[in-house]
Amino acid sequence: MEQEWRTLSVVEGQPLRGGTGLIRERARAEHGLAYEIRYPAGVASAEHSHDHDSIVHVLEGRLRGTVDGVWSELGPGDVVVHPRGVRHHVEAIADSRWIEFKAPLPGRPPVG
């Protein structure tokens, strides 16, 4: 059953900058999950870290951000890893959609 889109306004307890995004859960396993996320151009997460690893696979648009202070820009087909405990952030420089895999399963909802 396909999950409903929800408004995304907070990531790891910090408000998004520049607006809101959309999120829906796509899959869940015993030790991880996958979200589909959409940010319109200009929306960004604050720099943060978390207690799980995240793998971001860009489907549409353009993202830029940092992982441990290193900048990168991503487009469709690109992948980046946000290791647990490492500070990072992401900003949509065009309307963007991606799948984000999280493992192990976060101890609390990482987004809201």
N, CA, C and O atoms as CSV, one atom per row, in Angstrom:
chain,resi,resn,atom,element,x,y,z
A,1,MET,N,N,0.837,-1.180,0.000
A,1,MET,CA,C,0.000,0.000,0.000
A,1,MET,C,C,0.882,1.243,0.000
A,1,MET,O,O,1.785,1.366,0.827
A,2,GLU,N,N,0.628,2.146,-0.906
A,2,GLU,CA,C,1.425,3.366,-1.009
A,2,GLU,C,C,1.049,4.347,0.093
A,2,GLU,O,O,-0.129,4.605,0.337
A,3,GLN,N,N,2.058,4.883,0.747
A,3,GLN,CA,C,1.849,5.834,1.837
A,3,GLN,C,C,1.468,7.204,1.292
A,3,GLN,O,O,1.834,7.571,0.175
A,4,GLU,N,N,0.731,7.944,2.095
A,4,GLU,CA,C,0.341,9.311,1.749
A,4,GLU,C,C,1.516,10.259,1.930
A,4,GLU,O,O,2.358,10.062,2.806
A,5,TRP,N,N,1.564,11.286,1.094
A,5,TRP,CA,C,2.550,12.346,1.279
A,5,TRP,C,C,2.192,13.146,2.522
A,5,TRP,O,O,1.022,13.436,2.769
A,6,ARG,N,N,3.216,13.502,3.309
A,6,ARG,CA,C,3.053,14.365,4.483
A,6,ARG,C,C,3.949,15.585,4.311
A,6,ARG,O,O,4.985,15.525,3.647
A,7,THR,N,N,3.535,16.685,4.915
A,7,THR,CA,C,4.371,17.881,4.908
A,7,THR,C,C,5.592,17.642,5.779
A,7,THR,O,O,5.488,17.107,6.882
A,8,LEU,N,N,6.743,18.042,5.275
A,8,LEU,CA,C,8.012,17.911,5.990
A,8,LEU,C,C,8.494,19.311,6.342
A,8,LEU,O,O,8.808,20.107,5.457
A,9,SER,N,N,8.552,19.608,7.635
A,9,SER,CA,C,8.977,20.945,8.065
A,9,SER,C,C,10.128,20.907,9.068
A,9,SER,O,O,10.731,21.940,9.357
A,10,VAL,N,N,10.437,19.715,9.605
A,10,VAL,CA,C,11.483,19.566,10.621
A,10,VAL,C,C,12.323,18.334,10.288
A,10,VAL,O,O,11.784,17.278,9.957
A,11,VAL,N,N,13.648,18.477,10.376
A,11,VAL,CA,C,14.577,17.355,10.205
A,11,VAL,C,C,15.491,17.315,11.423
A,11,VAL,O,O,16.162,18.299,11.735
A,12,GLU,N,N,15.514,16.179,12.108
A,12,GLU,CA,C,16.325,16.008,13.319
A,12,GLU,C,C,16.114,17.147,14.314
A,12,GLU,O,O,17.068,17.656,14.902
A,13,GLY,N,N,14.849,17.541,14.496
A,13,GLY,CA,C,14.491,18.548,15.492
A,13,GLY,C,C,14.723,19.984,15.074
A,13,GLY,O,O,14.481,20.899,15.862
A,14,GLN,N,N,15.188,20.207,13.849
A,14,GLN,CA,C,15.466,21.555,13.376
A,14,GLN,C,C,14.569,21.893,12.188
A,14,GLN,O,O,14.384,21.061,11.300
A,15,PRO,N,N,14.006,23.116,12.161
A,15,PRO,CA,C,13.115,23.481,11.060
A,15,PRO,C,C,13.859,23.592,9.734
A,15,PRO,O,O,15.013,24.018,9.682
A,16,LEU,N,N,13.170,23.199,8.663
A,16,LEU,CA,C,13.708,23.435,7.329
A,16,LEU,C,C,13.774,24.933,7.081
A,16,LEU,O,O,12.985,25.695,7.640
A,17,ARG,N,N,14.711,25.352,6.247
A,17,ARG,CA,C,14.829,26.756,5.854
A,17,ARG,C,C,14.273,26.915,4.443
A,17,ARG,O,O,14.440,26.039,3.595
A,18,GLY,N,N,13.609,28.045,4.204
A,18,GLY,CA,C,13.150,28.359,2.854
A,18,GLY,C,C,11.828,27.741,2.462
A,18,GLY,O,O,11.424,27.847,1.304
A,19,GLY,N,N,11.132,27.090,3.401
A,19,GLY,CA,C,9.836,26.494,3.081
A,19,GLY,C,C,9.707,25.104,3.668
A,19,GLY,O,O,10.356,24.769,4.659
A,20,THR,N,N,8.864,24.303,3.047
A,20,THR,CA,C,8.625,22.935,3.501
A,20,THR,C,C,8.794,21.975,2.336
A,20,THR,O,O,8.780,22.376,1.172
A,21,GLY,N,N,8.952,20.705,2.670
A,21,GLY,CA,C,9.028,19.656,1.676
A,21,GLY,C,C,7.881,18.683,1.855
A,21,GLY,O,O,6.949,18.934,2.620
A,22,LEU,N,N,7.957,17.577,1.147
A,22,LEU,CA,C,6.991,16.491,1.273
A,22,LEU,C,C,7.762,15.197,1.502
A,22,LEU,O,O,8.880,15.034,1.012
A,23,ILE,N,N,7.154,14.280,2.251
A,23,ILE,CA,C,7.806,13.007,2.555
A,23,ILE,C,C,6.761,11.902,2.616
A,23,ILE,O,O,5.623,12.126,3.028
A,24,ARG,N,N,7.168,10.700,2.198
A,24,ARG,CA,C,6.346,9.511,2.420
A,24,ARG,C,C,7.268,8.318,2.583
A,24,ARG,O,O,8.317,8.224,1.946
A,25,GLU,N,N,6.853,7.416,3.447
A,25,GLU,CA,C,7.614,6.187,3.651
A,25,GLU,C,C,7.363,5.271,2.471
A,25,GLU,O,O,6.217,5.081,2.060
A,26,ARG,N,N,8.442,4.692,1.914
A,26,ARG,CA,C,8.315,3.803,0.758
A,26,ARG,C,C,8.495,2.337,1.131
A,26,ARG,O,O,7.893,1.463,0.508
A,27,ALA,N,N,9.319,2.057,2.143
A,27,ALA,CA,C,9.559,0.667,2.546
A,27,ALA,C,C,10.127,0.651,3.955
A,27,ALA,O,O,10.765,1.607,4.396
A,28,ARG,N,N,9.883,-0.453,4.654
A,28,ARG,CA,C,10.407,-0.619,6.010
A,28,ARG,C,C,10.821,-2.078,6.170
A,28,ARG,O,O,10.119,-2.993,5.740
A,29,ALA,N,N,11.979,-2.271,6.799
A,29,ALA,CA,C,12.485,-3.602,7.119
A,29,ALA,C,C,12.798,-3.632,8.608
A,29,ALA,O,O,12.644,-2.627,9.302
A,30,GLU,N,N,13.232,-4.772,9.089
A,30,GLU,CA,C,13.518,-4.891,10.516
A,30,GLU,C,C,14.564,-3.878,10.976
A,30,GLU,O,O,14.480,-3.372,12.095
A,31,HIS,N,N,15.543,-3.578,10.130
A,31,HIS,CA,C,16.657,-2.727,10.557
A,31,HIS,C,C,16.829,-1.457,9.732
A,31,HIS,O,O,17.880,-0.821,9.822
A,32,GLY,N,N,15.857,-1.069,8.945
A,32,GLY,CA,C,16.002,0.148,8.156
A,32,GLY,C,C,14.709,0.536,7.476
A,32,GLY,O,O,13.707,-0.176,7.547
A,33,LEU,N,N,14.752,1.691,6.806
A,33,LEU,CA,C,13.578,2.163,6.079
A,33,LEU,C,C,14.014,3.041,4.921
A,33,LEU,O,O,15.172,3.446,4.831
A,34,ALA,N,N,13.065,3.329,4.036
A,34,ALA,CA,C,13.307,4.199,2.888
A,34,ALA,C,C,12.188,5.221,2.803
A,34,ALA,O,O,11.006,4.884,2.877
A,35,TYR,N,N,12.585,6.478,2.647
A,35,TYR,CA,C,11.647,7.576,2.431
A,35,TYR,C,C,11.805,8.098,1.012
A,35,TYR,O,O,12.896,8.051,0.444
A,36,GLU,N,N,10.725,8.590,0.448
A,36,GLU,CA,C,10.776,9.409,-0.759
A,36,GLU,C,C,10.534,10.840,-0.297
A,36,GLU,O,O,9.572,11.109,0.423
A,37,ILE,N,N,11.401,11.751,-0.706
A,37,ILE,CA,C,11.364,13.131,-0.226
A,37,ILE,C,C,11.366,14.079,-1.413
A,37,ILE,O,O,12.038,13.838,-2.415
A,38,ARG,N,N,10.599,15.169,-1.287
A,38,ARG,CA,C,10.572,16.243,-2.295
A,38,ARG,C,C,10.842,17.571,-1.606
A,38,ARG,O,O,10.232,17.883,-0.583
A,39,TYR,N,N,11.759,18.353,-2.169
A,39,TYR,CA,C,11.993,19.730,-1.743
A,39,TYR,C,C,11.815,20.616,-2.965
A,39,TYR,O,O,12.370,20.319,-4.023
A,40,PRO,N,N,11.051,21.702,-2.845
A,40,PRO,CA,C,11.076,22.694,-3.914
A,40,PRO,C,C,12.404,23.455,-3.875
A,40,PRO,O,O,13.086,23.469,-2.851
A,41,ALA,N,N,12.758,24.077,-4.978
A,41,ALA,CA,C,13.994,24.861,-5.042
A,41,ALA,C,C,14.039,25.852,-3.885
A,41,ALA,O,O,13.046,26.517,-3.588
A,42,GLY,N,N,15.195,25.947,-3.236
A,42,GLY,CA,C,15.394,26.894,-2.148
A,42,GLY,C,C,15.183,26.337,-0.760
A,42,GLY,O,O,15.544,26.988,0.221
A,43,VAL,N,N,14.609,25.153,-0.643
A,43,VAL,CA,C,14.398,24.547,0.680
A,43,VAL,C,C,15.673,23.808,1.090
A,43,VAL,O,O,16.300,23.130,0.275
A,44,ALA,N,N,16.047,23.948,2.364
A,44,ALA,CA,C,17.282,23.337,2.862
A,44,ALA,C,C,17.101,22.856,4.292
A,44,ALA,O,O,16.342,23.435,5.068
A,45,SER,N,N,17.811,21.789,4.624
A,45,SER,CA,C,17.887,21.355,6.021
A,45,SER,C,C,19.006,22.132,6.699
A,45,SER,O,O,19.972,22.538,6.052
A,46,ALA,N,N,18.870,22.336,7.997
A,46,ALA,CA,C,19.976,22.883,8.781
A,46,ALA,C,C,21.043,21.796,8.903
A,46,ALA,O,O,20.742,20.612,8.757
A,47,GLU,N,N,22.273,22.191,9.167
A,47,GLU,CA,C,23.317,21.201,9.379
A,47,GLU,C,C,22.956,20.370,10.616
A,47,GLU,O,O,22.565,20.920,11.646
A,48,HIS,N,N,23.089,19.050,10.507
A,48,HIS,CA,C,22.705,18.157,11.594
A,48,HIS,C,C,23.464,16.837,11.467
A,48,HIS,O,O,24.141,16.588,10.470
A,49,SER,N,N,23.339,16.007,12.482
A,49,SER,CA,C,23.836,14.631,12.426
A,49,SER,C,C,22.786,13.754,13.093
A,49,SER,O,O,21.846,14.260,13.706
A,50,HIS,N,N,22.946,12.435,12.971
A,50,HIS,CA,C,21.969,11.526,13.569
A,50,HIS,C,C,22.605,10.195,13.917
A,50,HIS,O,O,23.778,9.952,13.634
A,51,ASP,N,N,21.796,9.329,14.544
A,51,ASP,CA,C,22.292,8.053,15.066
A,51,ASP,C,C,22.139,6.897,14.084
A,51,ASP,O,O,22.141,5.736,14.495
A,52,HIS,N,N,22.009,7.194,12.810
A,52,HIS,CA,C,21.877,6.173,11.780
A,52,HIS,C,C,22.616,6.646,10.532
A,52,HIS,O,O,22.917,7.832,10.394
A,53,ASP,N,N,22.904,5.719,9.630
A,53,ASP,CA,C,23.461,6.063,8.329
A,53,ASP,C,C,22.314,6.370,7.379
A,53,ASP,O,O,21.251,5.755,7.462
A,54,SER,N,N,22.532,7.324,6.475
A,54,SER,CA,C,21.561,7.626,5.426
A,54,SER,C,C,22.260,7.544,4.077
A,54,SER,O,O,23.400,7.985,3.928
A,55,ILE,N,N,21.573,6.982,3.105
A,55,ILE,CA,C,22.041,6.964,1.722
A,55,ILE,C,C,20.995,7.688,0.899
A,55,ILE,O,O,19.828,7.297,0.888
A,56,VAL,N,N,21.407,8.746,0.208
A,56,VAL,CA,C,20.514,9.571,-0.605
A,56,VAL,C,C,20.753,9.234,-2.072
A,56,VAL,O,O,21.882,9.312,-2.556
A,57,HIS,N,N,19.678,8.856,-2.784
A,57,HIS,CA,C,19.738,8.580,-4.221
A,57,HIS,C,C,18.817,9.574,-4.920
A,57,HIS,O,O,17.597,9.507,-4.771
A,58,VAL,N,N,19.400,10.492,-5.682
A,58,VAL,CA,C,18.632,11.561,-6.330
A,58,VAL,C,C,17.907,11.008,-7.556
A,58,VAL,O,O,18.509,10.349,-8.405
A,59,LEU,N,N,16.600,11.289,-7.632
A,59,LEU,CA,C,15.781,10.868,-8.768
A,59,LEU,C,C,15.550,12.007,-9.757
A,59,LEU,O,O,15.593,11.800,-10.969
A,60,GLU,N,N,15.303,13.214,-9.237
A,60,GLU,CA,C,15.014,14.386,-10.077
A,60,GLU,C,C,15.595,15.622,-9.421
A,60,GLU,O,O,15.704,15.685,-8.197
A,61,GLY,N,N,15.970,16.610,-10.232
A,61,GLY,CA,C,16.384,17.903,-9.713
A,61,GLY,C,C,17.869,17.992,-9.439
A,61,GLY,O,O,18.664,17.216,-9.969
A,62,ARG,N,N,18.235,18.961,-8.593
A,62,ARG,CA,C,19.632,19.192,-8.213
A,62,ARG,C,C,19.684,19.509,-6.731
A,62,ARG,O,O,18.918,20.333,-6.231
A,63,LEU,N,N,20.595,18.847,-6.035
A,63,LEU,CA,C,20.842,19.093,-4.619
A,63,LEU,C,C,22.293,19.511,-4.439
A,63,LEU,O,O,23.170,19.093,-5.194
A,64,ARG,N,N,22.534,20.338,-3.435
A,64,ARG,CA,C,23.912,20.599,-3.009
A,64,ARG,C,C,23.926,20.535,-1.498
A,64,ARG,O,O,22.911,20.746,-0.835
A,65,GLY,N,N,25.088,20.241,-0.975
A,65,GLY,CA,C,25.182,20.161,0.472
A,65,GLY,C,C,26.577,19.803,0.910
A,65,GLY,O,O,27.510,19.729,0.111
A,66,THR,N,N,26.694,19.580,2.207
A,66,THR,CA,C,27.982,19.215,2.782
A,66,THR,C,C,27.855,17.910,3.548
A,66,THR,O,O,26.796,17.576,4.080
A,67,VAL,N,N,28.949,17.190,3.589
A,67,VAL,CA,C,29.121,16.038,4.468
A,67,VAL,C,C,30.478,16.245,5.129
A,67,VAL,O,O,31.513,16.204,4.464
A,68,ASP,N,N,30.468,16.466,6.442
A,68,ASP,CA,C,31.695,16.710,7.197
A,68,ASP,C,C,32.488,17.878,6.601
A,68,ASP,O,O,33.716,17.835,6.519
A,69,GLY,N,N,31.755,18.931,6.185
A,69,GLY,CA,C,32.379,20.149,5.677
A,69,GLY,C,C,32.772,20.126,4.214
A,69,GLY,O,O,33.241,21.141,3.700
A,70,VAL,N,N,32.600,19.006,3.520
A,70,VAL,CA,C,32.956,18.890,2.109
A,70,VAL,C,C,31.707,19.105,1.257
A,70,VAL,O,O,30.715,18.391,1.406
A,71,TRP,N,N,31.764,20.107,0.352
A,71,TRP,CA,C,30.634,20.438,-0.511
A,71,TRP,C,C,30.547,19.487,-1.692
A,71,TRP,O,O,31.565,19.025,-2.207
A,72,SER,N,N,29.306,19.193,-2.123
A,72,SER,CA,C,29.083,18.450,-3.360
A,72,SER,C,C,27.761,18.892,-3.960
A,72,SER,O,O,26.909,19.460,-3.277
A,73,GLU,N,N,27.603,18.623,-5.247
A,73,GLU,CA,C,26.353,18.892,-5.951
A,73,GLU,C,C,25.930,17.597,-6.623
A,73,GLU,O,O,26.750,16.894,-7.213
A,74,LEU,N,N,24.639,17.288,-6.527
A,74,LEU,CA,C,24.123,16.012,-7.009
A,74,LEU,C,C,22.972,16.223,-7.969
A,74,LEU,O,O,22.178,17.151,-7.810
A,75,GLY,N,N,22.885,15.350,-8.975
A,75,GLY,CA,C,21.774,15.340,-9.909
A,75,GLY,C,C,21.219,13.938,-10.034
A,75,GLY,O,O,21.651,13.037,-9.315
A,76,PRO,N,N,20.262,13.734,-10.941
A,76,PRO,CA,C,19.629,12.428,-11.094
A,76,PRO,C,C,20.654,11.303,-11.273
A,76,PRO,O,O,21.567,11.391,-12.094
A,77,GLY,N,N,20.472,10.246,-10.479
A,77,GLY,CA,C,21.357,9.094,-10.520
A,77,GLY,C,C,22.510,9.161,-9.540
A,77,GLY,O,O,23.154,8.146,-9.276
A,78,ASP,N,N,22.786,10.347,-8.992
A,78,ASP,CA,C,23.884,10.488,-8.034
A,78,ASP,C,C,23.470,9.992,-6.650
A,78,ASP,O,O,22.293,10.009,-6.289
A,79,VAL,N,N,24.469,9.552,-5.889
A,79,VAL,CA,C,24.256,8.996,-4.553
A,79,VAL,C,C,25.270,9.617,-3.598
A,79,VAL,O,O,26.423,9.841,-3.967
A,80,VAL,N,N,24.836,9.893,-2.373
A,80,VAL,CA,C,25.736,10.367,-1.325
A,80,VAL,C,C,25.378,9.651,-0.026
A,80,VAL,O,O,24.216,9.322,0.213
A,81,VAL,N,N,26.389,9.414,0.809
A,81,VAL,CA,C,26.194,8.779,2.113
A,81,VAL,C,C,26.363,9.828,3.200
A,81,VAL,O,O,27.322,10.600,3.190
A,82,HIS,N,N,25.421,9.848,4.140
A,82,HIS,CA,C,25.512,10.659,5.353
A,82,HIS,C,C,25.764,9.682,6.502
A,82,HIS,O,O,24.811,9.125,7.047
A,83,PRO,N,N,27.029,9.462,6.882
A,83,PRO,CA,C,27.321,8.496,7.949
A,83,PRO,C,C,26.786,8.959,9.303
A,83,PRO,O,O,26.697,10.159,9.563
A,84,ARG,N,N,26.436,8.022,10.145
A,84,ARG,CA,C,25.948,8.366,11.487
A,84,ARG,C,C,27.003,9.186,12.218
A,84,ARG,O,O,28.201,8.914,12.139
A,85,GLY,N,N,26.516,10.201,12.935
A,85,GLY,CA,C,27.390,11.042,13.728
A,85,GLY,C,C,28.148,12.110,12.959
A,85,GLY,O,O,28.864,12.902,13.571
A,86,VAL,N,N,28.016,12.160,11.633
A,86,VAL,CA,C,28.741,13.133,10.809
A,86,VAL,C,C,27.793,14.262,10.411
A,86,VAL,O,O,26.701,14.010,9.901
A,87,ARG,N,N,28.211,15.503,10.643
A,87,ARG,CA,C,27.365,16.658,10.330
A,87,ARG,C,C,27.242,16.822,8.815
A,87,ARG,O,O,28.208,16.660,8.070
A,88,HIS,N,N,26.018,17.151,8.387
A,88,HIS,CA,C,25.732,17.320,6.964
A,88,HIS,C,C,24.480,18.169,6.799
A,88,HIS,O,O,23.738,18.394,7.756
A,89,HIS,N,N,24.255,18.633,5.588
A,89,HIS,CA,C,23.006,19.316,5.243
A,89,HIS,C,C,22.785,19.175,3.747
A,89,HIS,O,O,23.699,18.826,3.000
A,90,VAL,N,N,21.564,19.452,3.324
A,90,VAL,CA,C,21.211,19.368,1.911
A,90,VAL,C,C,20.292,20.531,1.567
A,90,VAL,O,O,19.453,20.937,2.371
A,91,GLU,N,N,20.463,21.065,0.351
A,91,GLU,CA,C,19.628,22.155,-0.158
A,91,GLU,C,C,19.219,21.830,-1.585
A,91,GLU,O,O,20.040,21.379,-2.383
A,92,ALA,N,N,17.950,22.059,-1.908
A,92,ALA,CA,C,17.472,21.884,-3.279
A,92,ALA,C,C,17.775,23.157,-4.066
A,92,ALA,O,O,17.301,24.236,-3.710
A,93,ILE,N,N,18.564,23.034,-5.138
A,93,ILE,CA,C,18.825,24.189,-5.995
A,93,ILE,C,C,17.910,24.175,-7.211
A,93,ILE,O,O,17.913,25.109,-8.013
A,94,ALA,N,N,17.131,23.114,-7.342
A,94,ALA,CA,C,16.020,22.996,-8.289
A,94,ALA,C,C,14.989,22.118,-7.590
A,94,ALA,O,O,15.326,21.418,-6.635
A,95,ASP,N,N,13.750,22.143,-8.044
A,95,ASP,CA,C,12.759,21.225,-7.482
A,95,ASP,C,C,13.347,19.817,-7.551
A,95,ASP,O,O,13.783,19.382,-8.617
A,96,SER,N,N,13.364,19.101,-6.426
A,96,SER,CA,C,14.105,17.838,-6.341
A,96,SER,C,C,13.301,16.749,-5.657
A,96,SER,O,O,12.440,17.005,-4.815
A,97,ARG,N,N,13.621,15.504,-6.058
A,97,ARG,CA,C,12.994,14.325,-5.455
A,97,ARG,C,C,14.073,13.267,-5.300
A,97,ARG,O,O,14.868,13.040,-6.212
A,98,TRP,N,N,14.098,12.608,-4.120
A,98,TRP,CA,C,15.090,11.569,-3.885
A,98,TRP,C,C,14.535,10.499,-2.963
A,98,TRP,O,O,13.537,10.698,-2.270
A,99,ILE,N,N,15.214,9.354,-2.976
A,99,ILE,CA,C,14.949,8.274,-2.030
A,99,ILE,C,C,16.062,8.319,-0.989
A,99,ILE,O,O,17.240,8.421,-1.332
A,100,GLU,N,N,15.680,8.244,0.284
A,100,GLU,CA,C,16.659,8.256,1.369
A,100,GLU,C,C,16.482,6.989,2.193
A,100,GLU,O,O,15.434,6.757,2.795
A,101,PHE,N,N,17.536,6.174,2.204
A,101,PHE,CA,C,17.558,4.922,2.956
A,101,PHE,C,C,18.212,5.181,4.307
A,101,PHE,O,O,19.249,5.841,4.367
A,102,LYS,N,N,17.632,4.677,5.388
A,102,LYS,CA,C,18.154,4.898,6.738
A,102,LYS,C,C,18.310,3.559,7.446
A,102,LYS,O,O,17.374,2.762,7.507
A,103,ALA,N,N,19.524,3.319,7.988
A,103,ALA,CA,C,19.785,2.092,8.736
A,103,ALA,C,C,20.906,2.362,9.737
A,103,ALA,O,O,21.804,3.146,9.430
A,104,PRO,N,N,20.894,1.749,10.915
A,104,PRO,CA,C,19.773,0.954,11.405
A,104,PRO,C,C,18.543,1.829,11.601
A,104,PRO,O,O,18.624,3.057,11.573
A,105,LEU,N,N,17.428,1.187,11.794
A,105,LEU,CA,C,16.174,1.902,11.980
A,105,LEU,C,C,16.337,2.939,13.079
A,105,LEU,O,O,16.700,2.592,14.202
A,106,PRO,N,N,16.073,4.220,12.774
A,106,PRO,CA,C,16.240,5.259,13.796
A,106,PRO,C,C,15.426,4.962,15.049
A,106,PRO,O,O,14.334,4.398,14.972
A,107,GLY,N,N,15.964,5.345,16.202
A,107,GLY,CA,C,15.285,5.133,17.469
A,107,GLY,C,C,14.076,6.024,17.656
A,107,GLY,O,O,13.247,5.775,18.531
A,108,ARG,N,N,13.966,7.063,16.841
A,108,ARG,CA,C,12.820,7.975,16.883
A,108,ARG,C,C,12.617,8.490,15.471
A,108,ARG,O,O,13.536,8.415,14.657
A,109,PRO,N,N,11.437,9.012,15.157
A,109,PRO,CA,C,11.241,9.545,13.807
A,109,PRO,C,C,12.230,10.681,13.535
A,109,PRO,O,O,12.268,11.646,14.299
A,110,PRO,N,N,13.039,10.591,12.454
A,110,PRO,CA,C,14.034,11.616,12.178
A,110,PRO,C,C,13.466,12.855,11.505
A,110,PRO,O,O,14.139,13.882,11.414
A,111,VAL,N,N,12.242,12.759,11.039
A,111,VAL,CA,C,11.644,13.871,10.296
A,111,VAL,C,C,10.227,14.117,10.778
A,111,VAL,O,O,9.617,13.261,11.418
A,112,GLY,N,N,9.711,15.297,10.463
A,112,GLY,CA,C,8.339,15.612,10.843
A,112,GLY,C,C,7.807,16.793,10.104
A,112,GLY,O,O,6.660,17.187,10.313
